C-alpha positions as MATLAB code, in Angstrom:
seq = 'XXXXXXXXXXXXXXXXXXXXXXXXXXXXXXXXXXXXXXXXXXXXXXXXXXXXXXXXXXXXXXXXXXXXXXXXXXXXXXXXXXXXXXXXXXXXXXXXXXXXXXXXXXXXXXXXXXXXXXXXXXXXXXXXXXXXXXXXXXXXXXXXXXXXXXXXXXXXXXXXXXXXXXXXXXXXXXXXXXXXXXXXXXXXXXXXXXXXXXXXXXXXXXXXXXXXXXXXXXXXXXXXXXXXXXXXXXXXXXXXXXXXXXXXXXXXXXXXXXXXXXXXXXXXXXXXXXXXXXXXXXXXXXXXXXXXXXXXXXXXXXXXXXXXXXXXXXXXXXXXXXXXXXXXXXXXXXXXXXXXXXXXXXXXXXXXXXXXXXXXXXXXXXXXXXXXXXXXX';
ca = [
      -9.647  -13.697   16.815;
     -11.785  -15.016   14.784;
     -11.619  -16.965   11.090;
     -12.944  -14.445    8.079;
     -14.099  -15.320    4.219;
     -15.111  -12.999    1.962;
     -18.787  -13.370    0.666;
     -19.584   -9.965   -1.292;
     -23.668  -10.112   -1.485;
     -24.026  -10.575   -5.204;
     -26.232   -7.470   -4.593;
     -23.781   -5.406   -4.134;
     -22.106   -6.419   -7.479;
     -25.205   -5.581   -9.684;
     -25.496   -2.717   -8.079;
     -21.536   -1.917   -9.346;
     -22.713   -3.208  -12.722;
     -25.799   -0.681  -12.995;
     -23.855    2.325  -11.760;
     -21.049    1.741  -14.176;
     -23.756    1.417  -17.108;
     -25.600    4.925  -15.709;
     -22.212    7.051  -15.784;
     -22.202   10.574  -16.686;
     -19.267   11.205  -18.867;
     -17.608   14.365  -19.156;
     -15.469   15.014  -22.165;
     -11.869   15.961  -22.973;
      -9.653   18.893  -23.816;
      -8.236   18.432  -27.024;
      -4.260   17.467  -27.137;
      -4.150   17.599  -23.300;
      -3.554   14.019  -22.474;
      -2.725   12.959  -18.553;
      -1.714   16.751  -17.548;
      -4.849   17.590  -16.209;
      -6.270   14.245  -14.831;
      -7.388   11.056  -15.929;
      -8.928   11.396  -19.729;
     -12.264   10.090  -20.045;
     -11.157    8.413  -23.152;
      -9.005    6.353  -21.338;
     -11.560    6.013  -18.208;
     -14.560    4.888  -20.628;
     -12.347    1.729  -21.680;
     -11.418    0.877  -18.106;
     -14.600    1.562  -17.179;
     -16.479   -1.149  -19.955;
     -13.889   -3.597  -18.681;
     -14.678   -3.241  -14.815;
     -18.355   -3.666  -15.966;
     -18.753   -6.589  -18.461;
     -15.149   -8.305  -18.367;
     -13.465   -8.451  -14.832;
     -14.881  -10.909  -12.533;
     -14.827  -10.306   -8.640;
     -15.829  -13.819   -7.753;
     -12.237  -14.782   -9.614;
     -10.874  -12.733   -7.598;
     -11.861  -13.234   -4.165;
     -11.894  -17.114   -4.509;
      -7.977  -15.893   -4.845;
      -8.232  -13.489   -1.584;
      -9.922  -16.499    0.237;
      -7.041  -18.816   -0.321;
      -5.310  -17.572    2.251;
      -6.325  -17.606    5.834;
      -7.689  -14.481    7.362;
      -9.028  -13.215   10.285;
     -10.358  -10.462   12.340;
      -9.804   -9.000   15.677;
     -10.718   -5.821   17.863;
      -7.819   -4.044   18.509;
      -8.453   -0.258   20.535;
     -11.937   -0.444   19.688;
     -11.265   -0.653   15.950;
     -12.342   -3.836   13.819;
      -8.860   -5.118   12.201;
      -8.896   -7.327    9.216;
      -5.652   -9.347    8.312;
      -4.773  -12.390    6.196;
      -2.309  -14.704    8.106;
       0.030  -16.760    6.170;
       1.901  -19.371    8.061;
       5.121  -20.824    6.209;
       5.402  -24.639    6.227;
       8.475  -23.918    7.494;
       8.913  -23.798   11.360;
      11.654  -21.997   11.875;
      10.191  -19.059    9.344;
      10.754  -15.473   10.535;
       7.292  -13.941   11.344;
       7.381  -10.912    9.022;
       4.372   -7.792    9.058;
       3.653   -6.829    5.524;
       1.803   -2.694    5.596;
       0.204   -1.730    2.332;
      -0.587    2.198    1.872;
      -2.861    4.240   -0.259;
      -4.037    3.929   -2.720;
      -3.111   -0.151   -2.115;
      -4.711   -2.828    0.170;
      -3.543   -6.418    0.828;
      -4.134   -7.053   -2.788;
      -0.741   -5.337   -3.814;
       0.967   -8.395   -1.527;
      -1.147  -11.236   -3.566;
       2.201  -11.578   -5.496;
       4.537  -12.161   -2.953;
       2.418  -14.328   -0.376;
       3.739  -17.586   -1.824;
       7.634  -16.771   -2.989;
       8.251  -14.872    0.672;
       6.247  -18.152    2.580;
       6.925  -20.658    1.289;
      10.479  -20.134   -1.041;
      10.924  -23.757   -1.558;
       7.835  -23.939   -3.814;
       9.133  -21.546   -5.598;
      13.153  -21.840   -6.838;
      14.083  -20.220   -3.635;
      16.083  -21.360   -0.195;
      13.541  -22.963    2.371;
      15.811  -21.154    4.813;
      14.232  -17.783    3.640;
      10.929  -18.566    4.540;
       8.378  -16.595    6.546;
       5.458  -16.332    8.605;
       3.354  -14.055    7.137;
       1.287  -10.979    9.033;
      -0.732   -9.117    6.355;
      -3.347   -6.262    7.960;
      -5.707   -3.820    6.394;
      -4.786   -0.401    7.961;
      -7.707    0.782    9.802;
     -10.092    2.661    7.367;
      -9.225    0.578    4.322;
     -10.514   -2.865    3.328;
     -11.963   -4.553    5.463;
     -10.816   -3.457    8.647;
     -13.278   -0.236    8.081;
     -14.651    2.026    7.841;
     -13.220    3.416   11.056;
     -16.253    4.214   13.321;
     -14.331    7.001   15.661;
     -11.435    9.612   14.613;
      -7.921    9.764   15.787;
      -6.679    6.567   13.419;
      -3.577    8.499   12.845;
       0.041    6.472   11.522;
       0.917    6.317   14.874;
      -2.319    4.800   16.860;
      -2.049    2.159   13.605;
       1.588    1.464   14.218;
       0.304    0.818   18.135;
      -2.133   -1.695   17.032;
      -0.367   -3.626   14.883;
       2.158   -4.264   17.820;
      -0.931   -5.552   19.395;
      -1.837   -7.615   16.532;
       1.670   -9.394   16.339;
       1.651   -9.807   20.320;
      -1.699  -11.347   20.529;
      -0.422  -13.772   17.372;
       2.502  -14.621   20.006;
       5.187  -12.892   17.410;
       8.132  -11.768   20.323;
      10.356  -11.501   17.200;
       9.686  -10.267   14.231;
      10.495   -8.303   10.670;
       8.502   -5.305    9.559;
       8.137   -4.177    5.460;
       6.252   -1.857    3.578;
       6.038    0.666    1.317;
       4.530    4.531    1.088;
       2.021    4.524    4.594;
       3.796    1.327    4.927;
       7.318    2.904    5.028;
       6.001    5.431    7.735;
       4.442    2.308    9.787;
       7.303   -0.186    9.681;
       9.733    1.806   11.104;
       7.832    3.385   13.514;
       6.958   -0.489   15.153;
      10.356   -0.703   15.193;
      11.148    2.533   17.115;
       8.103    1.186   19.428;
       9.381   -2.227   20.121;
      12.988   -2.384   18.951;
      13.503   -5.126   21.531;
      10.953   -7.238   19.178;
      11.551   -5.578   15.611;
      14.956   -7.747   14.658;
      14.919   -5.690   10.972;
      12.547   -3.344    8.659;
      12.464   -2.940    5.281;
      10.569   -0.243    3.366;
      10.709    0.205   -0.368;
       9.742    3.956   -1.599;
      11.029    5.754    1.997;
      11.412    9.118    2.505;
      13.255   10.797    5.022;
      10.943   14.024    6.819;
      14.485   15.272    7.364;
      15.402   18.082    4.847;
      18.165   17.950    2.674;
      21.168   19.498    3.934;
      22.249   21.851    1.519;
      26.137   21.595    2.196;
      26.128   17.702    1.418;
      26.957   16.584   -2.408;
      24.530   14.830   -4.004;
      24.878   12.353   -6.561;
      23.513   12.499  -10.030;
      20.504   10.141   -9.269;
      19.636   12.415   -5.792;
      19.893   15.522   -7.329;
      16.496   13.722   -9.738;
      15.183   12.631   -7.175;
      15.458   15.897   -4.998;
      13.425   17.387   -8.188;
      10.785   14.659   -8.187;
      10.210   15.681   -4.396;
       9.750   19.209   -5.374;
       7.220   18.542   -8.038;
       5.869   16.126   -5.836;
       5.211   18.489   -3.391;
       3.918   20.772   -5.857;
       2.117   19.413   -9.667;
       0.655   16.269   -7.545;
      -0.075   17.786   -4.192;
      -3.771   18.122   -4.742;
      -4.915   14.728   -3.837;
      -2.986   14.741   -0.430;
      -3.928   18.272    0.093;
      -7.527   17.356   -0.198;
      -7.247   14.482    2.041;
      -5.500   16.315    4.606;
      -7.745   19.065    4.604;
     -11.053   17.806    3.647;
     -11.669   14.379    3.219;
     -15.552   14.280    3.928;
     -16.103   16.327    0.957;
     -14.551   14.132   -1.483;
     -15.843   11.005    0.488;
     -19.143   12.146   -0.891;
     -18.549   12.159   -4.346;
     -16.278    8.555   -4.731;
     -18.864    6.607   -2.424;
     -21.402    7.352   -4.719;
     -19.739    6.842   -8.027;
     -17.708    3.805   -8.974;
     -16.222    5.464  -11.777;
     -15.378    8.930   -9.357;
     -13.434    6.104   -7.320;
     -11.409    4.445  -10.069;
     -10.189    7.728  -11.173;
      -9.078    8.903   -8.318;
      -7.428    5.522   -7.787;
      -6.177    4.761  -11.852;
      -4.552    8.203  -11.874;
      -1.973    7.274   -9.138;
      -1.083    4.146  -10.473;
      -0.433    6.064  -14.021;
       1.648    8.640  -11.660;
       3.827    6.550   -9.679;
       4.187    3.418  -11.387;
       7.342    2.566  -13.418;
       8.231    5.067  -15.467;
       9.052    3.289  -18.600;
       4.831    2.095  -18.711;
       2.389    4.229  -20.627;
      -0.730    3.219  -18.868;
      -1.253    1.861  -15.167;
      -2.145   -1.753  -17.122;
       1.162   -1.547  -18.926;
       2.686   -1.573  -15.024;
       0.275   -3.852  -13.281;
      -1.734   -6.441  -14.084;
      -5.339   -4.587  -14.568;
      -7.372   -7.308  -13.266;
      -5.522   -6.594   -9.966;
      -5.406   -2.838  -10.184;
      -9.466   -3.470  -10.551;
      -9.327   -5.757   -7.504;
      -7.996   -3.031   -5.459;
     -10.294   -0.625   -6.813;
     -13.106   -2.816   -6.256;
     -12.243   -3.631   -2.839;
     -12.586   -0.150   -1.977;
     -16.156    0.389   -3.389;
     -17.473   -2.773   -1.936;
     -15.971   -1.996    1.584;
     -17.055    1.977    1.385;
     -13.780    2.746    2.650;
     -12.938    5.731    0.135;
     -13.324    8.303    3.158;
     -12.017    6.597    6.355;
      -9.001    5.684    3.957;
      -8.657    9.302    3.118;
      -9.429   10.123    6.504;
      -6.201    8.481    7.834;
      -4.020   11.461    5.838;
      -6.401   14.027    7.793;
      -5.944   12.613   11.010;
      -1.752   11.920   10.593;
      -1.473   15.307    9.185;
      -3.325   17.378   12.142;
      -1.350   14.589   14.856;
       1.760   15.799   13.451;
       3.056   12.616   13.023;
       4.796   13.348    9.758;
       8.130   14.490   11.002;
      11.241   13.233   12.108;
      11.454   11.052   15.303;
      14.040    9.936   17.315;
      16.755    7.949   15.202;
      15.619    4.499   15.136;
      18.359    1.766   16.661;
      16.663   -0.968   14.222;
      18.269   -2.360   10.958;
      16.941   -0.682    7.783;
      17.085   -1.922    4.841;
      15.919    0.173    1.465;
      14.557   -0.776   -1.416;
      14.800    1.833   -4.541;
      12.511    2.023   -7.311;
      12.422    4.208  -10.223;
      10.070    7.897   -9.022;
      11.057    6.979   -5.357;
      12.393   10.119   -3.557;
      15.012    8.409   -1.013;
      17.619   10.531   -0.384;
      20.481    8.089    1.442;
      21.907   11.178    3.731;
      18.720   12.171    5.102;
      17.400    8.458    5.861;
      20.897    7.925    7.624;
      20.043   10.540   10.132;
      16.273    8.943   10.843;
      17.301    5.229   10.650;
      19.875    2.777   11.219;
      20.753    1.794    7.448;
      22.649   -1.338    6.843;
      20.961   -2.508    3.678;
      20.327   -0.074    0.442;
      19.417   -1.413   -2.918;
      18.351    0.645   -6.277;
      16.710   -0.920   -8.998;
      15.750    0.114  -12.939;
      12.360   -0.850  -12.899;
       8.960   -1.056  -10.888;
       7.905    1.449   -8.864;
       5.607    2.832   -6.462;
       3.465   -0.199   -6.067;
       6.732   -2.587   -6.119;
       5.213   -5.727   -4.705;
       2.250   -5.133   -7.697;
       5.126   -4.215  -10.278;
       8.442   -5.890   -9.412;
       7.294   -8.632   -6.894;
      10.852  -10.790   -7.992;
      13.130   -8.130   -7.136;
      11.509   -7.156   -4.296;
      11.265  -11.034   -2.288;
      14.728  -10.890   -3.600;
      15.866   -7.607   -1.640;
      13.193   -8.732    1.214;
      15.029  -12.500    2.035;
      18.452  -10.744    1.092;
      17.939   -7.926    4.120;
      16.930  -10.363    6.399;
      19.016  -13.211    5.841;
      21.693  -11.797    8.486;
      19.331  -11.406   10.725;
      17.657  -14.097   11.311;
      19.825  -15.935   14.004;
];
């Protein structure tokens, strides 16, 4: 393993600059708003800021204040920040980001889940702290070889957490993360003591003879227009992810659409614009990360390769304690979960969302050291 900083080439960054300042806008419908797409009215702001206001060297003095390294794992470079509590009895605990995230949707929950003391909480809640870049994002890619799939990721980071000497360990994460933490635990449930995934959803269908409550039957709707009004991005990466990989490595601005517009999606709810949800500096730092690393089609990639692997569907019923974390647009359905995991731990909260480390980062270390405080001995 060995130590990593961030040092962008300041290169790179005026390049950014001089692609933002050579965009060529298209224009709006009138009256149509978000219903087709990001507007360029909004983009163009977003845009000026990313150009002449946010600064990257903030932001990765900020990413370089916590220890990471780097490590071959199956012939794959893997990138992970590594966050040791200054308690020694902490619980090692594997943090998984998705897509459109990185390790930047974690930057608020580093210090309250390591280190609790510091901050109002119980030094007895404390962990160690395992934060990887899936293969294909960040800077543990691009991938250089197909087949990174959910499951050959889930394999690797078992390797990761063996090689850091972690026999016993937590898993969390949300949207790829909530497909990756419990599958580490069906892999190694001798190892896994708990996982707990915010925004899971069962690959189980709803059995049509159970009664739903008010709040499932919603959220049996939001899975069917899901599946339908915002398919297209998935559908694309599934299908054809070199295509688009073309077209957001060149443009900056092609790459924060395609980003912004699922933050304005699946972020809470009650927020008009992605900003109004999370902070924009650190939706930009996510976004930015992306362009600098070049990982906008190995991170698409990873939907192409799970798809065609088949490894979304159901799998054996996993013997591990789940807990579940529910945030306004998630789709968990309680009776299907129950049938793919061992539930002991279900929570639903009013606000966040999608991104509920970026959004709610309070009531999410609070549901986080609350799972695992009964299962720590």
């Amino acid at each position: 393993m060995k130590p990593f900083t961030i040092d962008i080439p300041q290169a790179d960054l005026d390049d950014l600059r001089e692609r933002l300042a050579r965009t060529r806008w298209t224009t709006d419908l009138p009256g149509v708003g978000w219903s087709r797409g990001v507007p360029a009215s909004y983009l163009k702001g977003l845009a000026e800021y990313w150009r002449d206001g946010y600064d990257w060297r903030v932001h990765e003095r900020e990413l370089n204040r916590h220890p990471q390294f780097t490590t071959e794992i199956d012939g794959q470079n893997v990138h992970f920040l590594h966050v040791r509590s200054p308690e020694p009895d902490a619980l090692p605990l594997l943090l998984t980001h998705g897509w459109p995230g990185s390790i930047v949707e974690f930057l608020n929950v580093l210090g309250p889940l390591s280190d609790p003391a510091a901050h109002g909480g119980d030094p007895a809640d404390a962990f160690h702290l395992v934060v990887p870049s899936i293969p294909g994002s960040g800077f543990s890619g691009p991938t250089t070889e197909p087949g990174w799939d959910t499951h050959r990721v889930t394999r690797a980071f078992a390797e990761l957490m063996d090689r850091l000497g972690y026999d016993r360990y937590g898993a969390q994460g949300g949207d790829t993360g909530a497909v990756i933490s419990p599958g580490l635990g069906r892999l190694n449930p001798d190892k896994v003591v708990g996982v707990h995934a915010n925004g899971l959803s069962a690959f189980t269908p709803v059995d049509p003879a159970v009664e739903l409550t008010d709040a499932e039957r919603e959220r049996l709707a939001r899975l069917d227009y899901l599946n339908t009004e915002q398919s297209g991005y998935a559908m694309i990466q599934i299908s054809r992810p070199q295509t688009l990989a073309h077209g957001l490595h060149d443009s900056p601005v092609g790459q924060l659409a395609w980003i912004a517009e699922k933050f304005k999606e699946w972020t809470d709810p009650a927020a008009d614009l992605p900003e109004d949800a999370v902070d924009r500096d650190l939706l930009l730092t996510n976004v930015t990360l992306y362009w600098l690393t070049g990982t906008a089609g190995s991170s698409a990639n990873s939907y192409y390769e799970t798809a065609h692997a088949g490894a979304w569907a159901a799998g054996e019923r996993s013997p591990v304690p789940t807990g579940v974390a529910v945030f306004p647009l998630d789709v968990s359905i309680r009776h299907t979960l129950d049938r793919e995991h061992t539930i002991v731990h279900w929570s639903e909260f009013d606000r966040g969302g999608h991104f509920a480390a970026m959004e709610a980062p309070d009531l999410l270390v609070g549901d986080v050291r609350a799972f695992f405080r009964g299962l720590r001995a």
